[in-house]
Amino acid sequence: MAGNIVVDELDRLIHERIRLGIVSALAANESLPFADLRDILGTTDGNLSVHARKLEDAGYVRVTKGFEDRKPRTEYSLTAKGRRAFEAYLGQMEQILSAAREALEKT
Amino acid sequence: MTLPTHDEREHAKETLDYIRRTMESASSFTAVAGSGMVGVGLIGLVAAGVASRLGNPVDLRVWVPAAVVAMVLAGAANARKASRMGVPLWSGAFRKTVWVMAPVLVSGAILTFALGRQGADALIPGMWLALYGAGVTAGGTLSIRAVRAMGLALTVLGAVALLQPEWGAPLLAAGFGVMHIIFGLLLLTRHGG
């Protein structure tokens, strides 16, 4: 089926909603602390941790751990690989829309 | 490229919209400068002190210029931070925040005029704090939890000032002064400056 071919081309890692949110938020910032990311995405600590770990394992996200006022602080940033993947994903989304637009113009 | 289905088109549109909203939300959030908030708090403290010394805690000759200076200072600090971080200042979320705050400020001005005409000046500090708190809480839905917490705290201070009008002056200093300073320091230390 034509539709499946288009969807199959997408980066599954970024395609998931929370992971897409993480990458989008980080694309707009040099880095973000864990608490900020959680608040921006309106998700739970556990959910964010699980998805951020998958992005980290894939090399899309860099995690920096440290301390601030003796409290642990986790900072996330997008790697060059992550930014390339995000841009490619954006390109695919735009491609889907422009293909649809072209088809509409032909009819 | 294979022709996308209707569902894929809709999904792509919705996904791009989600990405745009998330990026705007992340940008506007970090563009709030802690240094600006600390400055606003200091202006609030000075204004509350000067107005009290003049014998009228809501003296508009003090508060109107203070509000103008505070807005200019916060705007400049936000713009500097946004520029440093390479994010747009006038993002969708920031625009929405302005639209949330504008009716609150206009309502505050009208109520100040109305209460003043009725000789109910003692209720003005509570009204200012409660309205500002409501605006900050609503605007905070587009930002971090700390903003909403500050909005709620300001609303509570406003409620106390309405019930205990004789505490108006110190509560104005606490709300417009101390709370902004605390929030500004929180942004400075935990949210990128």
Coordinates of C-alpha atoms in Angstrom, one line a residue, chain B residues 62-191:
Chain B
V62 CA 4.8 56.3 42.0
W63 CA 3.3 53.1 40.6
V64 CA 2.6 54.2 37.0
P65 CA 6.2 55.3 36.3
A66 CA 7.4 52.2 38.2
A67 CA 5.3 49.9 36.1
V68 CA 6.5 51.5 32.8
V69 CA 10.2 51.3 33.9
A70 CA 9.7 47.6 35.0
M71 CA 8.1 46.6 31.7
V72 CA 10.9 48.3 29.7
L73 CA 13.5 46.7 31.9
A74 CA 11.9 43.2 31.7
G75 CA 11.4 43.6 27.9
A76 CA 15.1 44.5 27.4
A77 CA 16.4 41.7 29.6
N78 CA 14.1 39.2 27.8
A79 CA 15.3 40.4 24.4
R80 CA 18.9 40.2 25.4
K81 CA 18.5 36.6 26.8
A82 CA 16.6 35.5 23.7
S83 CA 19.3 36.9 21.4
R84 CA 22.0 35.2 23.5
M85 CA 20.3 31.9 23.2
G86 CA 19.5 32.4 19.5
V87 CA 15.7 32.0 20.0
P88 CA 12.9 34.3 18.7
L89 CA 11.5 36.6 21.4
W90 CA 8.2 37.2 19.7
S91 CA 7.1 33.6 19.4
G92 CA 3.6 32.3 19.4
A93 CA 3.6 31.5 23.1
F94 CA 5.1 34.9 24.0
R95 CA 2.4 36.5 21.9
K96 CA -0.3 34.5 23.8
T97 CA 1.2 35.6 27.1
V98 CA 0.9 39.2 26.1
W99 CA -2.8 38.6 25.1
V100 CA -3.4 37.0 28.5
M101 CA -1.8 39.9 30.4
A102 CA -3.2 42.8 28.4
P103 CA -6.9 42.4 29.4
V104 CA -5.8 41.9 33.1
L105 CA -3.8 45.1 33.0
V106 CA -6.6 47.1 31.3
S107 CA -9.1 45.6 33.9
G108 CA -6.8 46.6 36.7
A109 CA -6.6 50.2 35.3
I110 CA -10.4 50.5 35.0
L111 CA -11.0 49.0 38.5
T112 CA -8.3 51.3 40.0
F113 CA -10.2 54.3 38.5
A114 CA -13.6 53.0 39.7
L115 CA -12.4 52.1 43.2
G116 CA -10.6 55.4 43.5
R117 CA -13.8 57.3 42.6
Q118 CA -15.7 55.4 45.2
G119 CA -13.1 56.3 47.8
A120 CA -12.2 52.6 48.2
D121 CA -8.4 53.0 47.8
A122 CA -7.8 50.5 50.6
L123 CA -9.1 47.7 48.3
I124 CA -6.7 48.6 45.4
P125 CA -3.6 46.7 46.6
G126 CA -5.6 43.5 46.9
M127 CA -7.2 44.0 43.5
W128 CA -3.9 44.7 41.9
L129 CA -2.3 41.6 43.4
A130 CA -5.2 39.3 42.7
L131 CA -5.6 40.4 39.1
Y132 CA -1.9 40.3 38.4
G133 CA -1.8 36.9 40.0
A134 CA -4.7 35.7 37.8
G135 CA -2.9 36.9 34.7
V136 CA 0.5 35.3 35.7
T137 CA -1.3 32.0 36.5
A138 CA -3.0 32.0 33.1
G139 CA 0.2 32.9 31.3
G140 CA 2.0 30.3 33.3
T141 CA 0.1 27.5 31.6
L142 CA 2.5 28.2 28.6
S143 CA 5.6 28.1 30.8
I144 CA 7.2 26.3 33.7
R145 CA 5.4 25.3 36.9
A146 CA 7.2 28.0 38.9
V147 CA 5.4 30.7 37.0
R148 CA 2.0 29.2 37.8
A149 CA 3.1 28.8 41.5
M150 CA 4.1 32.5 41.5
G151 CA 0.7 33.5 40.0
L152 CA -1.2 31.5 42.6
A153 CA 0.9 33.0 45.4
L154 CA 0.2 36.5 44.1
T155 CA -3.6 35.7 44.0
V156 CA -3.5 34.5 47.6
L157 CA -1.6 37.7 48.6
G158 CA -4.3 39.6 46.8
A159 CA -7.1 37.8 48.6
V160 CA -5.4 38.5 52.0
A161 CA -5.0 42.2 51.1
L162 CA -8.7 42.4 50.1
L163 CA -9.7 40.8 53.4
Q164 CA -7.2 42.8 55.5
P165 CA -6.9 46.1 53.6
E166 CA -4.6 47.6 56.4
W167 CA -1.9 45.1 55.3
G168 CA -2.0 46.5 51.7
A169 CA 1.3 48.3 51.7
P170 CA 3.5 45.4 53.0
L171 CA 1.6 42.9 50.8
L172 CA 2.3 45.1 47.7
A173 CA 6.0 45.0 48.7
A174 CA 5.9 41.3 49.1
G175 CA 4.0 40.6 45.9
F176 CA 5.5 43.0 43.4
G177 CA 8.9 43.1 45.2
V178 CA 10.0 40.0 47.0
M179 CA 8.2 37.5 44.9
H180 CA 9.7 38.8 41.6
I181 CA 13.1 38.8 43.2
I182 CA 12.7 35.1 44.3
F183 CA 11.4 34.1 40.9
G184 CA 14.1 36.0 39.1
L185 CA 16.8 34.3 41.2
L186 CA 15.2 30.9 40.4
L187 CA 15.4 31.7 36.7
L188 CA 19.0 32.9 37.0
T189 CA 20.2 29.8 38.8
R190 CA 18.0 27.1 37.3
H191 CA 16.7 28.3 33.9

